[in-house]
PDB file of C-alpha atoms in Angstrom:
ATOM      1  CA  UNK O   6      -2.005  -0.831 -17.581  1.00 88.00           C
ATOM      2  CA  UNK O   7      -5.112   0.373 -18.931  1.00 93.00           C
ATOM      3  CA  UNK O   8      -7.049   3.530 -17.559  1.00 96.00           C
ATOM      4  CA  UNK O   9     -10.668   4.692 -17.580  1.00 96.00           C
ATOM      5  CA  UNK O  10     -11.224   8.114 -16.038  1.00 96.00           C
ATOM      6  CA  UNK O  11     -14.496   9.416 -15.721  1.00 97.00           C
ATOM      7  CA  UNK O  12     -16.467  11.730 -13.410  1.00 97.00           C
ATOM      8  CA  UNK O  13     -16.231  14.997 -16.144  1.00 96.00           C
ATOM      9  CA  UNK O  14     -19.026  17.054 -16.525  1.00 97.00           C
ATOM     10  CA  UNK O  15     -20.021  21.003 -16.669  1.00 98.00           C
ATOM     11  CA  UNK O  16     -20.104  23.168 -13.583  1.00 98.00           C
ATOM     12  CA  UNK O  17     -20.637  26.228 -12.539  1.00 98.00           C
ATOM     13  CA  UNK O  18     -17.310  28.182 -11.050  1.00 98.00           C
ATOM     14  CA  UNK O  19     -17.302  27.700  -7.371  1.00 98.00           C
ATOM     15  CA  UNK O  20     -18.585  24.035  -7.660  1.00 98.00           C
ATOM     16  CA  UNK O  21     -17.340  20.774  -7.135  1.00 98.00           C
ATOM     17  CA  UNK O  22     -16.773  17.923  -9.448  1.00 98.00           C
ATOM     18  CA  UNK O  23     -14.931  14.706  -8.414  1.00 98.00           C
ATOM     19  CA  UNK O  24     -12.724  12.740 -10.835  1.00 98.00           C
ATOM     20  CA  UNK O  25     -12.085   8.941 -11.076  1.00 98.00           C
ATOM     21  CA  UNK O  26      -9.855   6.438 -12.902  1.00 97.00           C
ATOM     22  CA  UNK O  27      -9.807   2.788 -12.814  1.00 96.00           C
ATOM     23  CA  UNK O  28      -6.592   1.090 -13.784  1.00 94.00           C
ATOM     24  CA  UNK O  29      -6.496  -2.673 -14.604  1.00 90.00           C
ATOM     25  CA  UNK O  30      -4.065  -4.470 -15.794  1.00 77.00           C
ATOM     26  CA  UNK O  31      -0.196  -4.722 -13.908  1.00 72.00           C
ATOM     27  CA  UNK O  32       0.163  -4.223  -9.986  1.00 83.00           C
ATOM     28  CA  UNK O  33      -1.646  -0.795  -9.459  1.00 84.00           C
ATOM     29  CA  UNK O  34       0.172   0.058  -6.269  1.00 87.00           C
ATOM     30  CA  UNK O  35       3.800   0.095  -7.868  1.00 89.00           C
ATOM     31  CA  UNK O  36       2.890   3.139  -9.749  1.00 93.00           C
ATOM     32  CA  UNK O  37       2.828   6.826  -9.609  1.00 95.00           C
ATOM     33  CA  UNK O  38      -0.088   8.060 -10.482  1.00 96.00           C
ATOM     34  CA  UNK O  39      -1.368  11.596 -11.844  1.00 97.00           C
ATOM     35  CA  UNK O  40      -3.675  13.592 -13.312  1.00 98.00           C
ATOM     36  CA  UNK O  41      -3.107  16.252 -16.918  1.00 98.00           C
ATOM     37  CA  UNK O  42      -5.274  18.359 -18.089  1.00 98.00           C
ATOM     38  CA  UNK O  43      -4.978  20.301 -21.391  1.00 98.00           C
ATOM     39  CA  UNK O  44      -7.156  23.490 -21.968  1.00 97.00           C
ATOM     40  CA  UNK O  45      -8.003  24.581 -25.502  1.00 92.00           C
ATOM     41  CA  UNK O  46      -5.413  25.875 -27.513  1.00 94.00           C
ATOM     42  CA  UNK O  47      -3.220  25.272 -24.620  1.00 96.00           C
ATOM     43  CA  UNK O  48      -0.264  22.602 -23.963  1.00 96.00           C
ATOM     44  CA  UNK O  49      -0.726  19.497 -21.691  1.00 96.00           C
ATOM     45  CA  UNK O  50       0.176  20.853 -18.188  1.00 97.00           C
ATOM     46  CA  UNK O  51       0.385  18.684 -14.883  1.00 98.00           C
ATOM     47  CA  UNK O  52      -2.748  18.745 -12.028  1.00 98.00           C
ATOM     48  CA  UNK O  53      -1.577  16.281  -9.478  1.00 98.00           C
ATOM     49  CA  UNK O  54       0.411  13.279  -8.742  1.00 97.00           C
ATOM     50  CA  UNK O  55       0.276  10.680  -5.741  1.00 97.00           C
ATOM     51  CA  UNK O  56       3.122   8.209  -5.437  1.00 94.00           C
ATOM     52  CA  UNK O  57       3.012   4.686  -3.925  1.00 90.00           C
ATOM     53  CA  UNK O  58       3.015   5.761  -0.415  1.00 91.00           C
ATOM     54  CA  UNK O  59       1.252   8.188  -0.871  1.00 94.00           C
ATOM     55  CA  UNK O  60       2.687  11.896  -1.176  1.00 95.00           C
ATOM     56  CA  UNK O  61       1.069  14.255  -3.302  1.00 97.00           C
ATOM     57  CA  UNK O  62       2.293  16.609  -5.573  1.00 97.00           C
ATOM     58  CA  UNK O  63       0.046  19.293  -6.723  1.00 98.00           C
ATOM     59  CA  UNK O  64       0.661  22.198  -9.300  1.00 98.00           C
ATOM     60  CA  UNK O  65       0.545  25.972  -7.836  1.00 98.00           C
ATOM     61  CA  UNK O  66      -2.247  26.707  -9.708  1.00 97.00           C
ATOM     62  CA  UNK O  67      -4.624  24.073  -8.025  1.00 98.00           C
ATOM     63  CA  UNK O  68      -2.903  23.570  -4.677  1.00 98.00           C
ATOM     64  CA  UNK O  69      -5.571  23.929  -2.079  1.00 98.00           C
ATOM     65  CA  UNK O  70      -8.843  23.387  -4.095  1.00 98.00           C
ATOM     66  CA  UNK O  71      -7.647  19.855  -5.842  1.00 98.00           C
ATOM     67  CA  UNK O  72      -6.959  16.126  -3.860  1.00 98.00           C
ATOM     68  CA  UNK O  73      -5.615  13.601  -5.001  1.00 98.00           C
ATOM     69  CA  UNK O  74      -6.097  10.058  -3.353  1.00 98.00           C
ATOM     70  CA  UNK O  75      -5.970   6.320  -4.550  1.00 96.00           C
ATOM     71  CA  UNK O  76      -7.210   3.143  -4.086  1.00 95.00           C
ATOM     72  CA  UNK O  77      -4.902   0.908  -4.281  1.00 91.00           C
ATOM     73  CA  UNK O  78      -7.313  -1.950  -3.320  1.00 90.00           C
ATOM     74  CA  UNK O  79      -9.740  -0.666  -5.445  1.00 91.00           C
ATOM     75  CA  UNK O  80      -7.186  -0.068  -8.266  1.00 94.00           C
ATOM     76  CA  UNK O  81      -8.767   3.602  -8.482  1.00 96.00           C
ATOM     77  CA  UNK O  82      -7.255   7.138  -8.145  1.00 97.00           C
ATOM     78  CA  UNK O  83      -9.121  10.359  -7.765  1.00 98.00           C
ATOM     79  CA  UNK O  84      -9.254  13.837  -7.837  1.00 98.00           C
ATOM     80  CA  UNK O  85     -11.501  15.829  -5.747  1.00 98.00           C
ATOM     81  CA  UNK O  86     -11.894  19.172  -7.552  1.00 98.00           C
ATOM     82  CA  UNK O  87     -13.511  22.239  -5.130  1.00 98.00           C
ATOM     83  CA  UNK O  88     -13.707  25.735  -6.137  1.00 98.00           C
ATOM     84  CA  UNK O  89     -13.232  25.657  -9.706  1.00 98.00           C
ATOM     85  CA  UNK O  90     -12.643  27.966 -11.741  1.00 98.00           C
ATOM     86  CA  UNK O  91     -13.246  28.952 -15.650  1.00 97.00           C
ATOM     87  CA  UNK O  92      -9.580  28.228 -16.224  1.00 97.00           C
ATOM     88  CA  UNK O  93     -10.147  24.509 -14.946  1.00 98.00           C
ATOM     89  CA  UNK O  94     -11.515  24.058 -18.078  1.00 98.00           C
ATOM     90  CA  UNK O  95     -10.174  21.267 -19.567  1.00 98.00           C
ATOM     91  CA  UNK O  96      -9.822  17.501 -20.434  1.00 98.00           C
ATOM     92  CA  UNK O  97      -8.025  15.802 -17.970  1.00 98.00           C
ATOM     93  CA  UNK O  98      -6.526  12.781 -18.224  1.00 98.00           C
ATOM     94  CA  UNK O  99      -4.880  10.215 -15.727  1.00 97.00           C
ATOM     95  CA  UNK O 100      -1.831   8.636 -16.340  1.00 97.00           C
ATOM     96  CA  UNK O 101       0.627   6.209 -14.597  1.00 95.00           C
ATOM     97  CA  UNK O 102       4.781   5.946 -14.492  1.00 94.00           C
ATOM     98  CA  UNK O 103       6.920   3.638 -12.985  1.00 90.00           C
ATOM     99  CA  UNK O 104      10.120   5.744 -12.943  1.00 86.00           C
ATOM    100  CA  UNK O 105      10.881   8.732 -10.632  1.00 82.00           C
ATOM    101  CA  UNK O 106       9.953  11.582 -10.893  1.00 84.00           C
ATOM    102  CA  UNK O 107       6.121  13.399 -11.145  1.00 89.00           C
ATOM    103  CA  UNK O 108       5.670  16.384 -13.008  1.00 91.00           C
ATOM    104  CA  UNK O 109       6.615  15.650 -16.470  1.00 90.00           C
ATOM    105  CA  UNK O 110       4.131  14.347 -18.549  1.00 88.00           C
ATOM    106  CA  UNK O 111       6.488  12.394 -20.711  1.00 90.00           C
ATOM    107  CA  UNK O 112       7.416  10.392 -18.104  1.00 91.00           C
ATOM    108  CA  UNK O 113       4.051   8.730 -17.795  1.00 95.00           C
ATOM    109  CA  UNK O 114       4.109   5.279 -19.526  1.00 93.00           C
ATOM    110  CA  UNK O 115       0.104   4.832 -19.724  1.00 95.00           C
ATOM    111  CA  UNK O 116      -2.776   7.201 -20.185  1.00 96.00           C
ATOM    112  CA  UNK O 117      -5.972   7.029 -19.882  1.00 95.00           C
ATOM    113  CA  UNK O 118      -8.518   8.612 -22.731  1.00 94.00           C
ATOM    114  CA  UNK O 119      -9.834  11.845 -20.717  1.00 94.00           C
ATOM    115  CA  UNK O 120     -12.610  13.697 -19.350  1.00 98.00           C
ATOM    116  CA  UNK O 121     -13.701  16.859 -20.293  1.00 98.00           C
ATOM    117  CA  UNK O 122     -14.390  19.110 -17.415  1.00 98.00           C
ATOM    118  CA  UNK O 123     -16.205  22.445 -18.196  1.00 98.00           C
ATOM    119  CA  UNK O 124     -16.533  25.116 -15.930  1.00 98.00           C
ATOM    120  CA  UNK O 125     -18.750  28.281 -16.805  1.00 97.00           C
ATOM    121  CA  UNK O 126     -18.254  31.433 -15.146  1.00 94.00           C
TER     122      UNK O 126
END
């Protein structure tokens, strides 16, 4: 599976950006997908996962500003980011698994090359 996430940018805090990734490659609906981020000077740390039916996972920290959706037509996933904040600053990357489980990064057995999201206070 390859992966191509785009939609980074800079914003000002309180604004919106919207994240994509297009997968290609295997069968896009047999996998979980989800969305990293790592800040500077910071470890990776999870964002957001969606599984093949569809149940989200999100971490505490973005729960109730961040969606997460796919496409499994459109072999996309996204992630709707509202009310961001300085510490949202980051580059996020999307990655896919095919084993269970969501939150651990090394899990993930593709990842796409990231987008840099800035926020500014």
């Amino acid at each position: 599976v390859q992966l191509q996430a785009s939609g980074g940018g800079l914003v000002q805090a309180g604004g919106s950006l919207s994240l994509s990734c297009a997968a290609s490659g295997r069968t896009f609906s047999n996998y979980v997908m989800g969305w990293f981020r790592r800040a500077p000077g910071k470890e990776r740390e999870f964002v957001a996962a969606i599984t093949r039916n569809r149940i989200t996972y999100y971490a505490d920290s973005v729960k109730g500003r961040f969606t997460i959706s796919r496409d499994n037509a459109g072999n996309q996933v996204y992630l709707q980011m509202n009310s961001l904040k300085p510490e949202d600053t980051a580059v996020y990357y999307c990655a896919a698994r095919s084993s269970v489980g969501v939150r651990e990064g090394a899990g993930y057995d593709y990842w796409g090359q990231g987008t840099l999201v800035t926020v500014s206070s």
